[in-house]
Amino acid sequence: MKQTILCCLLIASSFVASAQDRAKDEKQINDQIDSMIADWNRHNFDNLSRYTTADFDWVNIVGHWWKGQKQNKFGLEAFHNSFFKNTPQKKSQTHVRFVTNDVAIVHLFWSVGAFYPPDGVNRGTNKMGDDKELATLVTVKQNGKWLITAGQNIVINEDAEKSNPVNYMPKE
């Protein structure tokens, strides 16, 4: 009987410890996302290596695929020295799903302020931004620290969202 009680207590305590670790991990992931957004709002990406892996990949809303920290930093700086120069970004919410103890998928809802894209996108005349966006991030835990290793960003089309069939699924 004592062994059964002891076994139950050990199992219960492991669940509590696991939940506390998950909360701590989720906070650290959100802190890294906040660092990324702070860099965007400062228009300076010198801290990129603090919250991304060396092989960090990003696919932006117009389909540019930047591979590694060097390409990401260069691309971001080029854009922020021109049309994103005064464009703010703001996090709304995140949903974190742990795939393993060291890998998590994050759905990040955020918004970007208005900007005029360069020629070739909208001919530099049509304002973009002031929209809601959704990024999917892959984060990994390396040496006890959560880092973003991949991401892709889309603009949420609010008119299309109204016709999303999942919104009308029967409730279970």
Coordinates of N, CA and C in Angstrom, one line a residue:
M1 N 0.8 -1.2 0.0 CA 0.0 0.0 0.0 C 0.9 1.3 0.0
K2 N 1.9 1.3 0.8 CA 2.8 2.4 0.9 C 3.5 2.7 -0.5
Q3 N 3.8 1.6 -1.1 CA 4.5 1.7 -2.4 C 3.5 2.3 -3.5
T4 N 2.3 1.9 -3.4 CA 1.2 2.4 -4.3 C 1.0 3.9 -4.1
I5 N 0.9 4.3 -2.9 CA 0.8 5.7 -2.6 C 2.0 6.5 -3.0
L6 N 3.2 6.0 -2.7 CA 4.4 6.7 -3.1 C 4.5 6.8 -4.6
C7 N 4.1 5.8 -5.3 CA 4.2 5.8 -6.8 C 3.2 6.8 -7.3
C8 N 2.0 6.9 -6.8 CA 1.0 7.9 -7.2 C 1.5 9.3 -6.9
L9 N 2.1 9.5 -5.8 CA 2.7 10.9 -5.4 C 3.8 11.2 -6.4
L10 N 4.6 10.3 -6.8 CA 5.7 10.6 -7.7 C 5.2 10.9 -9.1
I11 N 4.2 10.2 -9.5 CA 3.6 10.5 -10.8 C 2.9 11.9 -10.8
A12 N 2.2 12.2 -9.8 CA 1.5 13.5 -9.7 C 2.5 14.6 -9.6
S13 N 3.6 14.4 -8.9 CA 4.6 15.5 -8.8 C 5.3 15.7 -10.2
S14 N 5.4 14.6 -10.9 CA 6.1 14.8 -12.3 C 5.2 15.6 -13.2
F15 N 3.8 15.4 -13.1 CA 2.9 16.2 -13.9 C 3.0 17.7 -13.5
V16 N 3.0 18.0 -12.2 CA 3.1 19.3 -11.8 C 4.4 20.0 -12.3
A17 N 5.5 19.3 -12.1 CA 6.8 19.8 -12.6 C 6.8 20.0 -14.1
S18 N 6.2 19.1 -14.8 CA 6.1 19.2 -16.3 C 5.3 20.4 -16.7
A19 N 4.2 20.7 -16.0 CA 3.4 21.8 -16.3 C 4.1 23.1 -16.0
Q20 N 4.9 23.1 -14.9 CA 5.7 24.3 -14.6 C 6.8 24.6 -15.6
D21 N 7.4 23.5 -16.1 CA 8.4 23.6 -17.1 C 7.8 24.2 -18.4
R22 N 6.6 23.7 -18.8 CA 6.0 24.2 -20.0 C 5.7 25.6 -19.9
A23 N 5.2 26.1 -18.7 CA 4.9 27.5 -18.5 C 6.1 28.3 -18.6
K24 N 7.2 27.8 -18.1 CA 8.5 28.6 -18.1 C 9.0 28.6 -19.6
D25 N 8.9 27.5 -20.3 CA 9.3 27.4 -21.7 C 8.5 28.4 -22.5
E26 N 7.2 28.4 -22.3 CA 6.3 29.2 -23.1 C 6.6 30.7 -22.8
K27 N 6.9 31.0 -21.6 CA 7.3 32.4 -21.3 C 8.6 32.8 -22.0
Q28 N 9.6 31.9 -22.0 CA 10.8 32.1 -22.7 C 10.6 32.3 -24.2
I29 N 9.8 31.5 -24.8 CA 9.5 31.6 -26.2 C 8.9 33.0 -26.5
N30 N 7.9 33.4 -25.7 CA 7.3 34.7 -25.9 C 8.3 35.8 -25.7
D31 N 9.2 35.7 -24.7 CA 10.2 36.7 -24.5 C 11.1 36.8 -25.8
Q32 N 11.4 35.7 -26.4 CA 12.2 35.7 -27.7 C 11.4 36.4 -28.8
I33 N 10.2 36.1 -28.9 CA 9.3 36.8 -29.9 C 9.3 38.3 -29.6
D34 N 9.1 38.7 -28.3 CA 9.2 40.1 -28.0 C 10.5 40.8 -28.4
S35 N 11.6 40.0 -28.2 CA 12.9 40.6 -28.7 C 12.9 40.8 -30.2
M36 N 12.3 39.9 -30.9 CA 12.3 40.0 -32.4 C 11.5 41.2 -32.8
I37 N 10.3 41.4 -32.1 CA 9.5 42.6 -32.4 C 10.1 43.9 -32.0
A38 N 10.8 43.8 -30.8 CA 11.6 45.0 -30.4 C 12.6 45.4 -31.4
D39 N 13.3 44.5 -32.0 CA 14.3 44.8 -33.0 C 13.6 45.4 -34.2
W40 N 12.5 44.9 -34.6 CA 11.7 45.4 -35.7 C 11.4 46.9 -35.4
N41 N 10.9 47.2 -34.3 CA 10.5 48.5 -33.9 C 11.6 49.5 -33.7
R42 N 12.8 49.0 -33.4 CA 14.0 49.8 -33.4 C 14.7 49.9 -34.7
H43 N 14.2 49.0 -35.7 CA 14.8 49.0 -37.0 C 16.3 48.7 -37.0
N44 N 16.6 47.8 -36.1 CA 18.0 47.4 -35.9 C 18.0 45.9 -35.5
F45 N 18.8 45.1 -36.3 CA 18.8 43.7 -36.1 C 20.1 43.1 -35.7
D46 N 20.9 43.9 -34.9 CA 22.1 43.5 -34.4 C 22.0 42.3 -33.4
N47 N 20.8 42.2 -32.8 CA 20.5 41.2 -31.8 C 19.9 39.9 -32.3
L48 N 19.8 39.8 -33.6 CA 19.2 38.6 -34.3 C 19.7 37.3 -33.8
S49 N 21.0 37.2 -33.5 CA 21.6 35.9 -33.1 C 21.2 35.5 -31.7
R50 N 20.6 36.5 -30.9 CA 20.2 36.2 -29.5 C 18.9 35.4 -29.5
Y51 N 18.1 35.5 -30.5 CA 16.8 34.8 -30.5 C 16.5 33.9 -31.7
T52 N 17.5 33.7 -32.6 CA 17.4 32.8 -33.7 C 18.6 31.8 -33.8
T53 N 18.3 30.7 -34.4 CA 19.4 29.8 -34.7 C 20.3 30.3 -35.8
A54 N 21.5 29.8 -36.0 CA 22.4 30.2 -37.0 C 21.8 29.9 -38.4
D55 N 21.0 28.8 -38.5 CA 20.4 28.4 -39.8 C 19.0 28.9 -39.9
F56 N 18.6 29.9 -39.2 CA 17.2 30.5 -39.2 C 16.7 30.8 -40.6
D57 N 15.6 30.2 -41.0 CA 14.9 30.5 -42.3 C 13.7 31.4 -42.0
W58 N 13.4 32.2 -43.0 CA 12.2 33.1 -42.9 C 11.6 33.2 -44.3
V59 N 10.3 33.0 -44.5 CA 9.6 33.3 -45.7 C 8.7 34.4 -45.4
N60 N 8.9 35.6 -46.1 CA 8.0 36.8 -45.8 C 6.8 36.8 -46.6
I61 N 5.9 37.8 -46.5 CA 4.6 37.8 -47.1 C 4.6 37.9 -48.6
V62 N 5.7 38.3 -49.2 CA 5.8 38.3 -50.6 C 6.6 37.1 -51.2
G63 N 6.9 36.1 -50.3 CA 7.6 34.9 -50.8 C 9.1 35.0 -50.8
H64 N 9.7 36.0 -50.3 CA 11.2 35.9 -50.2 C 11.6 34.9 -49.2
W65 N 12.5 34.0 -49.5 CA 12.9 33.0 -48.6 C 14.4 33.3 -48.2
W66 N 14.6 33.7 -47.0 CA 15.9 34.1 -46.5 C 16.4 33.0 -45.7
K67 N 17.7 32.5 -45.9 CA 18.2 31.4 -45.3 C 19.4 31.8 -44.5
G68 N 19.4 31.5 -43.2 CA 20.4 31.8 -42.3 C 20.4 33.2 -41.7
Q69 N 21.1 33.5 -40.6 CA 21.0 34.8 -40.0 C 21.6 35.9 -40.9
K70 N 22.6 35.6 -41.7 CA 23.2 36.6 -42.5 C 22.3 37.1 -43.5
Q71 N 21.6 36.2 -44.3 CA 20.6 36.7 -45.2 C 19.4 37.4 -44.6
N72 N 19.0 36.9 -43.4 CA 17.8 37.5 -42.7 C 18.2 38.9 -42.3
K73 N 19.3 39.1 -41.7 CA 19.8 40.4 -41.2 C 19.9 41.4 -42.4
F74 N 20.5 40.9 -43.5 CA 20.7 41.8 -44.6 C 19.4 42.2 -45.2
G75 N 18.5 41.2 -45.4 CA 17.2 41.5 -46.0 C 16.4 42.5 -45.1
L76 N 16.3 42.2 -43.8 CA 15.6 43.1 -42.9 C 16.2 44.5 -42.9
E77 N 17.5 44.6 -42.8 CA 18.1 45.9 -42.8 C 17.8 46.7 -44.1
A78 N 17.9 46.0 -45.3 CA 17.6 46.7 -46.5 C 16.2 47.2 -46.5
F79 N 15.2 46.4 -46.1 CA 13.8 46.9 -46.0 C 13.6 48.0 -45.0
H80 N 14.3 47.9 -43.9 CA 14.1 48.9 -42.8 C 14.9 50.2 -43.1
N81 N 15.8 50.1 -44.0 CA 16.5 51.4 -44.4 C 15.7 52.1 -45.5
S82 N 14.6 51.4 -45.9 CA 13.8 52.1 -47.0 C 12.3 52.1 -46.5
F83 N 11.5 51.2 -47.0 CA 10.0 51.4 -46.8 C 9.5 51.0 -45.5
F84 N 10.2 50.2 -44.7 CA 9.8 49.9 -43.3 C 10.4 50.8 -42.3
K85 N 11.1 51.9 -42.7 CA 11.9 52.8 -41.9 C 11.1 53.3 -40.6
N86 N 9.8 53.5 -40.8 CA 9.0 54.0 -39.7 C 7.8 53.2 -39.4
T87 N 7.8 51.9 -39.8 CA 6.7 51.0 -39.7 C 6.8 50.2 -38.4
P88 N 5.8 50.3 -37.5 CA 5.8 49.6 -36.3 C 5.2 48.2 -36.5
Q89 N 5.5 47.3 -35.5 CA 4.9 46.0 -35.5 C 4.4 45.7 -34.0
K90 N 3.3 45.0 -33.9 CA 2.8 44.8 -32.5 C 2.2 43.3 -32.4
K91 N 2.6 42.7 -31.3 CA 2.1 41.3 -31.1 C 0.7 41.4 -30.5
S92 N -0.2 40.5 -30.9 CA -1.5 40.4 -30.3 C -1.6 39.2 -29.4
Q93 N -1.3 38.1 -29.9 CA -1.3 36.9 -29.1 C -0.5 35.8 -29.7
T94 N -0.2 34.8 -28.9 CA 0.5 33.6 -29.4 C -0.2 32.3 -28.9
H95 N 0.0 31.3 -29.7 CA -0.5 30.0 -29.3 C 0.7 29.0 -29.5
V96 N 1.2 28.4 -28.4 CA 2.4 27.6 -28.5 C 1.9 26.1 -28.3
R97 N 2.4 25.3 -29.2 CA 2.2 23.9 -29.2 C 3.5 23.1 -29.2
F98 N 3.8 22.4 -28.1 CA 5.0 21.7 -27.9 C 4.9 20.4 -28.7
V99 N 5.8 20.2 -29.7 CA 5.9 19.0 -30.4 C 6.7 17.9 -29.7
T100 N 7.8 18.4 -29.1 CA 8.6 17.6 -28.2 C 9.1 18.5 -27.1
N101 N 9.9 18.0 -26.2 CA 10.4 18.9 -25.1 C 11.3 20.0 -25.6
D102 N 11.8 19.8 -26.8 CA 12.8 20.8 -27.4 C 12.3 21.4 -28.7
V103 N 11.1 21.2 -29.1 CA 10.6 21.8 -30.3 C 9.1 22.3 -30.1
A104 N 8.9 23.5 -30.5 CA 7.5 24.0 -30.3 C 7.1 24.8 -31.6
I105 N 5.9 24.7 -32.0 CA 5.3 25.5 -33.1 C 4.5 26.6 -32.4
V106 N 4.7 27.8 -33.0 CA 4.1 29.0 -32.4 C 3.3 29.7 -33.5
H107 N 2.0 29.9 -33.3 CA 1.2 30.7 -34.2 C 1.1 32.1 -33.5
L108 N 1.7 33.1 -34.2 CA 1.8 34.4 -33.7 C 0.9 35.4 -34.5
F109 N 0.0 35.9 -33.8 CA -0.9 37.0 -34.4 C -0.3 38.3 -34.1
W110 N -0.1 39.1 -35.1 CA 0.6 40.4 -34.9 C 0.1 41.3 -36.0
S111 N 0.4 42.6 -35.9 CA 0.0 43.6 -36.9 C 1.2 44.4 -37.3
V112 N 1.2 44.9 -38.5 CA 2.3 45.7 -39.0 C 1.6 47.0 -39.5
G113 N 2.3 48.1 -39.2 CA 1.8 49.5 -39.6 C 1.8 49.7 -41.1
A114 N 1.3 50.8 -41.5 CA 1.2 51.1 -42.9 C 2.6 51.4 -43.5
F115 N 2.8 51.1 -44.8 CA 4.0 51.4 -45.6 C 3.7 51.4 -47.0
Y116 N 4.6 51.9 -47.8 CA 4.5 51.9 -49.3 C 5.6 51.0 -49.8
P117 N 5.2 49.9 -50.4 CA 6.2 49.0 -50.8 C 7.0 49.5 -52.0
P118 N 8.1 49.0 -52.3 CA 8.9 49.5 -53.5 C 8.3 49.1 -54.8
D119 N 8.8 49.7 -55.9 CA 8.3 49.3 -57.2 C 8.5 47.8 -57.4
G120 N 7.5 47.3 -58.1 CA 7.6 45.8 -58.4 C 6.6 45.1 -57.5
V121 N 6.2 45.6 -56.4 CA 5.3 45.0 -55.5 C 3.9 45.6 -55.8
N122 N 3.8 46.9 -55.5 CA 2.6 47.6 -55.8 C 2.9 48.9 -56.5
R123 N 3.9 48.9 -57.2 CA 4.4 50.1 -58.0 C 4.7 51.3 -57.1
G124 N 4.9 51.0 -55.8 CA 5.3 52.1 -54.8 C 4.2 53.1 -54.6
T125 N 3.0 52.9 -55.1 CA 1.9 53.9 -54.9 C 0.8 53.4 -54.0
N126 N 0.6 52.2 -53.8 CA -0.5 51.7 -53.0 C 0.0 51.3 -51.6
K127 N -0.6 52.0 -50.6 CA -0.3 51.7 -49.3 C -0.7 50.3 -48.9
M128 N 0.3 49.6 -48.2 CA 0.0 48.3 -47.6 C 0.1 48.4 -46.1
G129 N -0.1 47.3 -45.4 CA 0.1 47.3 -44.0 C -1.2 47.7 -43.3
D130 N -1.1 48.1 -42.1 CA -2.3 48.4 -41.2 C -3.2 47.2 -41.3
D131 N -2.6 46.0 -41.2 CA -3.3 44.8 -41.3 C -3.0 43.8 -40.2
K132 N -3.8 42.8 -40.1 CA -3.5 41.7 -39.1 C -2.7 40.6 -39.9
E133 N -1.8 40.0 -39.2 CA -0.9 39.0 -39.8 C -0.8 37.8 -38.9
L134 N -0.5 36.7 -39.5 CA -0.3 35.4 -38.8 C 1.1 34.9 -39.2
A135 N 1.9 34.6 -38.2 CA 3.2 34.0 -38.5 C 3.2 32.6 -37.9
T136 N 3.8 31.6 -38.5 CA 4.0 30.3 -38.0 C 5.5 30.2 -37.7
L137 N 5.9 30.0 -36.5 CA 7.3 29.9 -36.1 C 7.6 28.5 -35.6
V138 N 8.8 28.0 -35.9 CA 9.3 26.8 -35.4 C 10.4 27.2 -34.4
T139 N 10.3 26.8 -33.1 CA 11.3 27.2 -32.1 C 11.9 25.9 -31.6
V140 N 13.2 26.0 -31.3 CA 13.9 24.8 -30.7 C 14.6 25.3 -29.5
K141 N 14.8 24.3 -28.6 CA 15.5 24.6 -27.3 C 16.9 24.0 -27.5
Q142 N 17.9 25.0 -27.4 CA 19.3 24.6 -27.6 C 20.0 25.1 -26.4
N143 N 20.7 24.2 -25.7 CA 21.5 24.6 -24.5 C 20.6 25.4 -23.5
G144 N 19.4 24.9 -23.3 CA 18.5 25.5 -22.3 C 17.9 26.8 -22.8
K145 N 18.0 27.2 -24.0 CA 17.5 28.5 -24.5 C 16.6 28.2 -25.7
W146 N 15.4 28.8 -25.7 CA 14.6 28.7 -26.9 C 15.0 29.7 -28.0
L147 N 15.1 29.2 -29.2 CA 15.4 30.0 -30.4 C 14.5 29.8 -31.5
I148 N 14.3 30.8 -32.3 CA 13.4 30.7 -33.5 C 14.3 30.1 -34.6
T149 N 13.9 29.0 -35.3 CA 14.7 28.4 -36.3 C 14.0 28.6 -37.7
A150 N 12.7 28.8 -37.7 CA 12.1 29.0 -39.0 C 10.8 29.8 -38.8
G151 N 10.3 30.5 -39.8 CA 9.1 31.2 -39.7 C 8.5 31.6 -41.1
Q152 N 7.3 31.8 -41.2 CA 6.6 32.3 -42.4 C 5.5 33.2 -41.9
N153 N 5.2 34.2 -42.7 CA 4.3 35.3 -42.3 C 3.3 35.4 -43.5
I154 N 2.0 35.6 -43.1 CA 0.9 35.9 -44.1 C 0.1 37.0 -43.6
V155 N -0.6 37.7 -44.5 CA -1.6 38.7 -44.1 C -2.9 38.0 -44.0
I156 N -3.7 38.3 -43.0 CA -5.0 37.7 -42.8 C -6.0 38.5 -43.6
N157 N -6.6 37.8 -44.5 CA -7.7 38.4 -45.3 C -9.0 38.3 -44.6
E158 N -9.4 39.4 -44.0 CA -10.6 39.3 -43.1 C -11.9 39.0 -43.9
D159 N -12.0 39.4 -45.2 CA -13.1 39.0 -46.0 C -13.2 37.5 -46.3
A160 N -12.0 36.9 -46.6 CA -11.9 35.5 -46.8 C -12.2 34.7 -45.5
E161 N -11.8 35.3 -44.4 CA -12.1 34.6 -43.1 C -13.6 34.4 -42.8
K162 N -14.4 35.3 -43.4 CA -15.9 35.1 -43.2 C -16.4 33.9 -43.9
S163 N -15.7 33.4 -44.9 CA -16.2 32.2 -45.6 C -15.4 31.0 -45.3
N164 N -14.6 31.0 -44.2 CA -13.9 29.8 -43.8 C -14.8 28.8 -43.3
P165 N -14.9 27.6 -44.0 CA -15.9 26.6 -43.6 C -15.7 26.1 -42.1
V166 N -14.5 26.1 -41.6 CA -14.3 25.6 -40.3 C -15.0 26.5 -39.2
N167 N -15.3 27.7 -39.6 CA -16.1 28.6 -38.7 C -17.5 28.1 -38.5
Y168 N -18.0 27.2 -39.4 CA -19.3 26.8 -39.4 C -19.5 25.2 -39.1
M169 N -18.4 24.7 -38.6 CA -18.4 23.2 -38.2 C -19.4 23.0 -37.1
P170 N -20.0 21.9 -37.1 CA -20.9 21.6 -35.9 C -20.0 21.5 -34.7
K171 N -20.5 21.9 -33.6 CA -19.8 21.8 -32.3 C -19.9 20.4 -31.7
E172 N -18.8 19.9 -31.2 CA -18.9 18.6 -30.6 C -19.3 18.5 -29.2

